[in-house]
Amino acid sequence: MEDQKPSSSNRRKFLINAAKVAGVGAVGYIYFTGYKNDVSEIAPPPVGKHVLLTQPYLYSIRYNEMKVRWISNLQCLSWVEIGETREPNQKIFSVTDGFINANNRIHEIVLENLKAGQQYFYRVASKQILEFEQEDKITYGETIYSEVFSFTTARQNQTESNWLVLNDIHDTPASFAHLIALNKDEPFDYVFLNGDMFNWIDNEDQLITHLINPCTKVFASQKPMLFQRGNHEIRGNFMWHLKEYFSSQQEQYFTFWSGPVFIIVLDSGEEVVDNGYDQFDTYREKQALWLESVMQSQEYKTARYKVVMMHIPPFYSFNAKGSNHCKKVFSPLFDKYKIDLVISGHTHTYGVHPPVKGQHNYPVIIGGGPVPGKRTLIKVKANREQLYLQMIKDDGSVVGEYTIKAGS
Ligand SMILES: [Fe+2]
């Protein structure tokens, strides 16, 4: 991506053009993201040839929906072409309040009303917006396309689920291909990124070259990529923009069904407190209130398996503020409402820790990383009879297993 960075003179020209388009002073670049019309201020994109900076990446595991994102280098009007054959021909736009979301670079299209268990073929398209000439006239430039990819929606009331977990990649993008390859050709529904994909976040190029592109090369254009931040994604000057690229959630903590498994995703927040903007104790306490209400729901009570995904584990972590607070506010609820499993990372020391009476009545699984010899792939397979978790080290050896029988 280095050759696409603007020179200072190009950057100056771009800012002038940006100000003309967006109607703002040339002190920054304001545009509308595809994400619920949020207005964001962000570094100017590269100037030059119109290109897609990423292939499309998927997120969402609902049976009747898929969400697609991609990034172009120039402002565009974008859409997805989708169909059930290898020549997709139905155009889907992102529409809010009667008009198509456009004049942006980070594109999000939600494909709705899909058939359950159906294979779809799709490609994404971005038409460059050259100029807003008059109030009702826009000049468009070249339209560029991605390759054609396919995905298959989940089946309705699916009774099985297979997912993969990666954690603590820490800016080592080659690890994605290496670790996913350990799954061999076994089927999986999605990949859950369980935090600390980066050391800290400086700019968009880092998000693209260290995460999005390594993942689309391996799986993310065809299988959903769900991402929960770790404490290292709360570091660096670009961290406030992370949600624009990876999340469609209103909150960083949420629940979803994965076949027979009810999954609760918690945001364990920051570990240390010397950055001047730490409000995470309050944030975790707010989550704990939400968590208890979730655990009192009918959905939770009737779930065959109850799994928590969170970056910082409630036990076996560091004697640090964030870890201790996670243990204090979340673990009593995990015990009280009898969760089946916690899957975490953070410590860089992989381990499968069974329940310990008087401490935690649930198993704690911790994936390792980020250096060779410590990296892991976690595989979870659940069906009506059991949930089976396997942890594979980066040399291919199995270093941990855990089985939960349904109803136990
Ligand atoms: Fe961490």
Coordinates of C-alpha atoms and ligand atoms in Angstrom, one line a residue:
M1 CA 0.0 0.0 0.0
E2 CA 3.0 2.3 0.3
D3 CA 2.8 3.4 -3.3
Q4 CA -0.7 4.6 -2.9
K5 CA 0.0 7.1 -0.1
P6 CA -0.4 10.6 -1.3
S7 CA 2.5 13.0 -1.7
S8 CA 2.2 16.2 0.3
S9 CA 1.2 18.1 -2.9
N10 CA -1.3 15.5 -3.9
R11 CA -2.6 15.5 -0.4
R12 CA -3.1 19.3 -0.5
K13 CA -4.9 19.0 -3.8
F14 CA -7.0 16.2 -2.4
L15 CA -8.0 18.2 0.7
I16 CA -9.1 21.1 -1.5
N17 CA -11.2 18.8 -3.6
A18 CA -12.5 17.1 -0.5
A19 CA -13.5 20.4 1.0
K20 CA -15.3 21.3 -2.3
V21 CA -17.2 18.0 -2.2
A22 CA -18.1 17.9 1.4
G23 CA -18.4 21.6 2.0
V24 CA -16.0 21.7 4.9
G25 CA -12.7 23.6 5.5
A26 CA -9.5 21.9 4.3
V27 CA -8.5 20.9 7.8
G28 CA -9.7 17.3 7.5
Y29 CA -11.7 15.0 5.5
I30 CA -15.4 14.5 6.3
Y31 CA -17.4 11.8 4.7
F32 CA -20.4 9.6 5.3
T33 CA -19.5 6.0 6.1
G34 CA -21.8 3.2 5.1
Y35 CA -22.4 2.6 8.8
K36 CA -25.8 4.2 9.7
N37 CA -24.7 7.5 8.2
D38 CA -22.2 8.2 10.9
V39 CA -20.1 11.2 10.1
S40 CA -16.5 10.4 10.6
E41 CA -13.3 12.4 10.2
I42 CA -10.5 10.3 8.9
A43 CA -7.2 10.6 7.1
P44 CA -7.5 11.3 3.4
P45 CA -7.5 8.2 1.2
P46 CA -4.7 7.6 -1.4
V47 CA -4.9 9.6 -4.6
G48 CA -4.5 8.0 -8.0
K49 CA -6.0 5.1 -9.8
H50 CA -9.4 4.0 -8.6
V51 CA -8.9 0.6 -6.9
L52 CA -10.4 -1.6 -4.3
L53 CA -8.1 -1.6 -1.3
T54 CA -9.8 -4.8 0.0
Q55 CA -11.8 -7.7 -1.4
P56 CA -15.2 -7.9 0.3
Y57 CA -15.3 -9.3 3.8
L58 CA -18.4 -10.9 5.4
Y59 CA -19.8 -10.7 8.9
S60 CA -23.2 -11.9 10.2
I61 CA -24.3 -15.4 10.7
R62 CA -28.0 -15.0 10.5
Y63 CA -29.7 -17.5 8.3
N64 CA -31.5 -14.9 6.2
E65 CA -28.9 -12.1 6.1
M66 CA -25.3 -11.4 5.1
K67 CA -23.4 -8.2 5.7
V68 CA -20.6 -7.2 3.2
R69 CA -17.9 -4.6 3.6
W70 CA -15.1 -3.5 1.5
I71 CA -12.9 -0.4 1.1
S72 CA -12.1 1.6 -2.0
N73 CA -9.5 4.3 -2.3
L74 CA -11.8 7.0 -3.8
Q75 CA -15.3 8.2 -3.0
C76 CA -17.9 6.0 -4.7
L77 CA -21.5 4.9 -5.2
S78 CA -21.3 1.2 -4.4
W79 CA -23.5 -1.9 -4.6
V80 CA -23.4 -5.7 -4.4
E81 CA -24.4 -7.9 -7.3
I82 CA -25.8 -11.2 -6.0
G83 CA -27.5 -14.3 -7.4
E84 CA -27.8 -18.0 -7.1
T85 CA -25.7 -18.7 -10.2
R86 CA -22.0 -17.8 -11.0
E87 CA -23.3 -14.7 -12.9
P88 CA -24.9 -12.7 -10.1
N89 CA -27.3 -10.1 -11.6
Q90 CA -29.3 -8.6 -8.8
K91 CA -28.0 -5.2 -7.5
I92 CA -28.4 -4.4 -3.8
F93 CA -27.6 -1.0 -2.5
S94 CA -27.4 0.4 1.0
V95 CA -30.4 2.7 1.4
T96 CA -31.2 5.0 4.3
D97 CA -34.2 7.3 4.4
G98 CA -34.9 6.9 0.7
F99 CA -31.5 7.6 -0.7
I100 CA -28.5 5.3 -1.4
N101 CA -25.6 5.7 0.9
A102 CA -22.8 7.0 -1.3
N103 CA -19.8 9.3 -1.5
N104 CA -17.9 7.1 0.8
R105 CA -14.9 4.7 0.8
I106 CA -15.8 2.1 3.5
H107 CA -18.8 0.4 2.0
E108 CA -21.3 -1.7 3.9
I109 CA -24.2 -3.5 2.2
V110 CA -26.7 -5.6 4.1
L111 CA -28.1 -8.4 2.1
E112 CA -31.6 -9.2 3.5
N113 CA -34.3 -11.7 2.9
L114 CA -31.9 -14.4 1.8
K115 CA -32.9 -18.0 1.7
A116 CA -31.7 -20.2 4.5
G117 CA -29.1 -22.8 3.6
Q118 CA -28.6 -21.3 0.2
Q119 CA -25.4 -20.8 -1.7
Y120 CA -25.1 -17.3 -3.2
F121 CA -22.6 -15.9 -5.6
Y122 CA -21.7 -12.2 -5.4
R123 CA -19.3 -9.5 -6.3
V124 CA -19.0 -5.9 -5.2
A125 CA -19.0 -2.8 -7.4
S126 CA -17.8 0.7 -6.7
K127 CA -18.5 3.6 -9.2
Q128 CA -16.2 6.6 -8.6
I129 CA -17.9 9.9 -7.9
L130 CA -15.9 12.5 -9.8
E131 CA -17.8 15.7 -9.0
F132 CA -20.9 17.2 -7.6
E133 CA -21.5 19.8 -10.3
Q134 CA -24.8 21.2 -9.3
E135 CA -27.4 20.5 -6.7
D136 CA -28.9 17.6 -8.7
K137 CA -26.0 16.6 -11.0
I138 CA -23.2 14.2 -10.2
T139 CA -20.5 13.1 -12.6
Y140 CA -19.4 9.6 -12.2
G141 CA -16.1 7.9 -13.2
E142 CA -15.0 4.3 -13.6
T143 CA -16.8 1.4 -12.0
I144 CA -14.6 -1.3 -10.6
Y145 CA -15.5 -4.8 -9.4
S146 CA -14.2 -7.5 -7.1
E147 CA -13.8 -11.1 -8.1
V148 CA -16.9 -13.3 -7.8
F149 CA -17.2 -15.1 -4.5
S150 CA -19.7 -17.3 -2.9
F151 CA -21.1 -17.9 0.6
T152 CA -23.8 -20.1 2.0
T153 CA -26.3 -18.9 4.5
A154 CA -26.9 -20.8 7.7
R155 CA -29.8 -23.2 7.9
Q156 CA -32.8 -22.1 9.9
N157 CA -32.9 -23.7 13.4
Q158 CA -29.5 -25.2 12.7
T159 CA -28.7 -28.0 15.1
E160 CA -25.0 -28.0 14.5
S161 CA -22.3 -25.4 14.6
N162 CA -18.6 -25.3 13.8
W163 CA -16.5 -22.2 14.4
L164 CA -12.8 -21.3 14.7
V165 CA -11.2 -18.9 17.1
L166 CA -8.1 -16.9 16.7
N167 CA -6.6 -14.5 19.2
D168 CA -3.5 -12.4 19.9
I169 CA -2.2 -12.2 16.4
H170 CA -0.5 -8.9 17.4
D171 CA 0.4 -7.6 13.9
T172 CA 1.8 -10.8 12.5
P173 CA -0.5 -11.2 9.5
A174 CA 1.2 -14.3 8.2
S175 CA -0.3 -16.1 11.2
F176 CA -3.8 -16.0 9.7
A177 CA -3.0 -18.3 6.8
H178 CA -0.8 -20.5 9.0
L179 CA -3.4 -21.0 11.7
I180 CA -6.4 -21.4 9.5
A181 CA -4.6 -24.1 7.5
L182 CA -4.4 -26.2 10.7
N183 CA -8.2 -26.7 10.2
K184 CA -7.3 -28.6 7.0
D185 CA -10.5 -29.0 4.9
E186 CA -12.9 -29.4 7.8
P187 CA -16.1 -27.4 7.4
F188 CA -16.6 -24.3 9.5
D189 CA -19.3 -21.6 9.7
Y190 CA -17.2 -18.5 10.6
V191 CA -14.1 -17.3 12.3
F192 CA -14.2 -15.4 15.6
L193 CA -11.3 -13.0 16.2
N194 CA -11.1 -12.9 19.9
G195 CA -9.0 -9.7 20.3
D196 CA -5.5 -8.3 20.0
M197 CA -5.1 -8.6 16.3
F198 CA -2.9 -5.6 16.6
N199 CA -0.4 -4.1 19.0
W200 CA -1.9 -0.7 18.6
I201 CA -3.8 0.9 15.7
D202 CA -2.2 3.8 13.8
N203 CA -4.1 4.0 10.5
E204 CA -6.3 2.4 7.9
D205 CA -3.5 0.8 6.0
Q206 CA -2.6 -1.2 9.1
L207 CA -6.2 -2.5 9.3
I208 CA -6.1 -3.5 5.7
T209 CA -2.6 -5.1 5.4
H210 CA -2.5 -6.7 8.8
L211 CA -6.0 -8.0 9.1
I212 CA -8.5 -7.6 6.3
N213 CA -6.4 -8.6 3.3
P214 CA -4.7 -11.6 5.0
C215 CA -8.2 -12.8 6.1
T216 CA -9.9 -12.3 2.7
K217 CA -7.1 -14.2 1.1
V218 CA -7.9 -17.2 3.3
F219 CA -11.6 -17.1 4.2
A220 CA -13.3 -13.8 4.9
S221 CA -14.8 -13.2 1.4
Q222 CA -16.6 -16.5 1.8
K223 CA -17.0 -17.1 5.5
P224 CA -18.0 -14.5 8.1
M225 CA -15.4 -12.9 10.2
L226 CA -16.6 -11.8 13.6
F227 CA -14.3 -9.5 15.5
Q228 CA -14.3 -8.5 19.2
R229 CA -11.6 -6.1 20.2
G230 CA -9.0 -6.8 22.8
N231 CA -7.1 -4.4 25.1
H232 CA -4.6 -3.7 22.3
E233 CA -7.3 -2.5 20.0
I234 CA -7.9 0.3 22.6
R235 CA -4.4 1.7 21.9
G236 CA -3.2 4.0 19.1
N237 CA -4.5 7.2 17.5
F238 CA -6.7 5.4 15.0
M239 CA -8.5 3.1 17.5
W240 CA -11.6 5.3 17.6
H241 CA -12.3 4.3 14.0
L242 CA -12.2 0.5 14.5
K243 CA -16.0 0.2 14.6
E244 CA -16.4 1.7 11.2
Y245 CA -14.5 -1.2 9.7
F246 CA -15.5 -4.2 11.7
S247 CA -18.6 -3.9 13.7
S248 CA -22.3 -3.5 13.0
Q249 CA -23.2 -3.7 16.6
Q250 CA -24.6 -0.8 18.5
E251 CA -22.5 -2.0 21.4
Q252 CA -19.3 -3.9 21.6
Y253 CA -21.0 -6.5 23.7
F254 CA -23.8 -8.6 22.2
T255 CA -25.3 -12.1 21.9
F256 CA -25.9 -14.4 19.0
W257 CA -27.0 -18.0 18.2
S258 CA -24.5 -20.3 16.7
G259 CA -26.6 -23.4 15.9
P260 CA -27.5 -24.9 19.4
V261 CA -25.0 -22.5 21.1
F262 CA -26.0 -19.3 22.7
I263 CA -23.0 -17.0 22.6
I264 CA -22.4 -14.0 24.8
V265 CA -19.6 -11.7 23.6
L266 CA -18.2 -9.4 26.3
D267 CA -15.9 -6.5 25.9
S268 CA -13.3 -6.9 28.5
G269 CA -11.8 -3.5 27.8
E270 CA -8.4 -2.1 28.6
E271 CA -6.0 -3.7 31.1
V272 CA -3.9 -0.7 32.2
V273 CA -4.9 2.7 33.2
D274 CA -2.2 5.2 32.2
N275 CA -3.7 6.4 29.0
G276 CA -5.8 9.2 30.3
Y277 CA -9.1 8.0 28.9
D278 CA -9.9 4.8 30.9
Q279 CA -13.5 4.5 31.9
F280 CA -13.5 0.8 31.7
D281 CA -14.6 0.0 35.3
T282 CA -17.8 1.8 34.7
Y283 CA -18.2 0.2 31.3
R284 CA -17.6 -3.3 32.6
E285 CA -20.1 -2.7 35.4
K286 CA -22.7 -1.6 32.9
Q287 CA -22.0 -4.7 30.9
A288 CA -22.5 -6.8 34.1
L289 CA -26.0 -5.4 34.5
W290 CA -26.7 -6.2 30.9
L291 CA -25.2 -9.7 31.3
E292 CA -27.4 -10.5 34.2
S293 CA -30.5 -9.4 32.3
V294 CA -29.4 -11.6 29.4
M295 CA -28.9 -14.6 31.7
Q296 CA -32.4 -14.2 33.1
S297 CA -33.9 -14.3 29.6
Q298 CA -35.9 -17.2 28.2
E299 CA -33.4 -17.5 25.4
Y300 CA -30.6 -18.1 27.7
K301 CA -32.5 -20.5 30.0
T302 CA -33.5 -22.7 27.1
A303 CA -30.1 -22.8 25.3
R304 CA -28.5 -26.1 25.0
Y305 CA -25.0 -24.6 25.5
K306 CA -24.0 -21.2 26.9
V307 CA -20.6 -19.9 25.9
V308 CA -18.9 -16.6 26.7
M309 CA -16.3 -15.1 24.3
M310 CA -14.1 -12.4 25.9
H311 CA -10.6 -11.3 25.3
I312 CA -9.3 -11.1 28.9
P313 CA -10.0 -14.3 30.8
P314 CA -11.7 -14.1 34.2
F315 CA -8.9 -16.3 35.7
Y316 CA -5.3 -17.2 34.9
S317 CA -4.6 -13.7 33.7
F318 CA -2.3 -11.0 35.0
N319 CA -2.5 -9.3 38.4
A320 CA -3.6 -6.1 36.7
K321 CA -6.5 -3.7 36.9
G322 CA -8.5 -4.9 33.9
S323 CA -8.1 -8.6 34.6
N324 CA -9.0 -8.3 38.3
H325 CA -12.0 -6.3 37.5
C326 CA -13.2 -8.8 34.9
K327 CA -13.0 -11.5 37.5
K328 CA -14.8 -9.4 40.1
V329 CA -17.8 -8.3 38.0
F330 CA -18.3 -11.2 35.5
S331 CA -17.2 -14.4 37.2
P332 CA -19.9 -14.4 40.0
L333 CA -22.5 -14.2 37.2
F334 CA -20.9 -17.0 35.2
D335 CA -21.2 -19.2 38.3
K336 CA -24.6 -18.1 39.4
Y337 CA -26.1 -18.6 35.9
K338 CA -24.1 -21.7 35.1
I339 CA -22.4 -20.9 31.9
D340 CA -20.7 -23.9 30.1
L341 CA -17.5 -22.3 28.8
V342 CA -15.4 -19.2 28.6
I343 CA -13.1 -18.7 25.6
S344 CA -10.4 -16.1 25.9
G345 CA -6.9 -15.1 25.0
H346 CA -4.7 -12.2 26.2
T347 CA -2.1 -14.0 28.4
H348 CA -0.2 -15.5 25.4
T349 CA 0.0 -18.7 27.3
Y350 CA -2.4 -21.3 26.0
G351 CA -4.3 -23.6 28.3
V352 CA -7.5 -25.5 29.0
H353 CA -8.5 -25.0 32.6
P354 CA -11.3 -27.2 33.9
P355 CA -13.6 -26.0 36.7
V356 CA -12.0 -25.5 40.1
K357 CA -14.4 -25.7 43.0
G358 CA -14.5 -22.5 45.0
Q359 CA -12.9 -20.5 42.2
H360 CA -14.8 -21.0 39.0
N361 CA -17.4 -23.6 38.3
Y362 CA -16.9 -23.3 34.5
P363 CA -13.9 -24.2 32.3
V364 CA -11.7 -21.4 31.1
I365 CA -10.1 -21.8 27.7
I366 CA -7.2 -19.5 26.8
G367 CA -5.7 -19.4 23.3
G368 CA -2.0 -18.5 23.0
G369 CA 0.1 -16.3 20.7
P370 CA 1.6 -14.5 19.0
V371 CA 5.1 -16.0 18.5
P372 CA 5.8 -19.4 16.8
G373 CA 5.4 -22.2 19.3
K374 CA 2.7 -20.3 21.3
R375 CA 0.1 -19.6 18.6
T376 CA -3.1 -21.6 18.6
L377 CA -6.2 -22.3 16.6
I378 CA -9.3 -23.2 18.7
K379 CA -12.0 -25.3 17.0
V380 CA -15.5 -25.7 18.4
K381 CA -18.0 -28.2 17.2
A382 CA -21.4 -28.4 18.7
N383 CA -24.4 -30.6 18.0
R384 CA -27.4 -31.9 19.9
E385 CA -25.3 -34.3 21.9
Q386 CA -22.2 -32.4 22.8
L387 CA -19.9 -29.4 22.4
Y388 CA -16.4 -30.4 21.6
L389 CA -13.5 -27.9 21.7
Q390 CA -10.0 -28.6 20.4
M391 CA -7.0 -26.4 20.7
I392 CA -4.3 -26.9 18.1
K393 CA -0.8 -25.4 18.4
D394 CA 0.9 -23.9 15.3
D395 CA 3.0 -27.0 14.7
G396 CA -0.3 -29.0 14.3
S397 CA -0.2 -30.8 17.6
V398 CA -3.4 -30.9 19.7
V399 CA -2.6 -29.2 23.0
G400 CA -6.0 -29.1 24.6
E401 CA -9.5 -30.6 24.4
Y402 CA -12.8 -30.1 26.3
T403 CA -16.1 -31.8 25.9
I404 CA -19.5 -30.7 27.3
K405 CA -22.3 -33.1 27.1
A406 CA -25.7 -31.6 26.5
G407 CA -27.8 -31.4 29.6
S408 CA -24.9 -32.0 31.9
Ligands
FE1 FE -4.6 -8.7 25.4

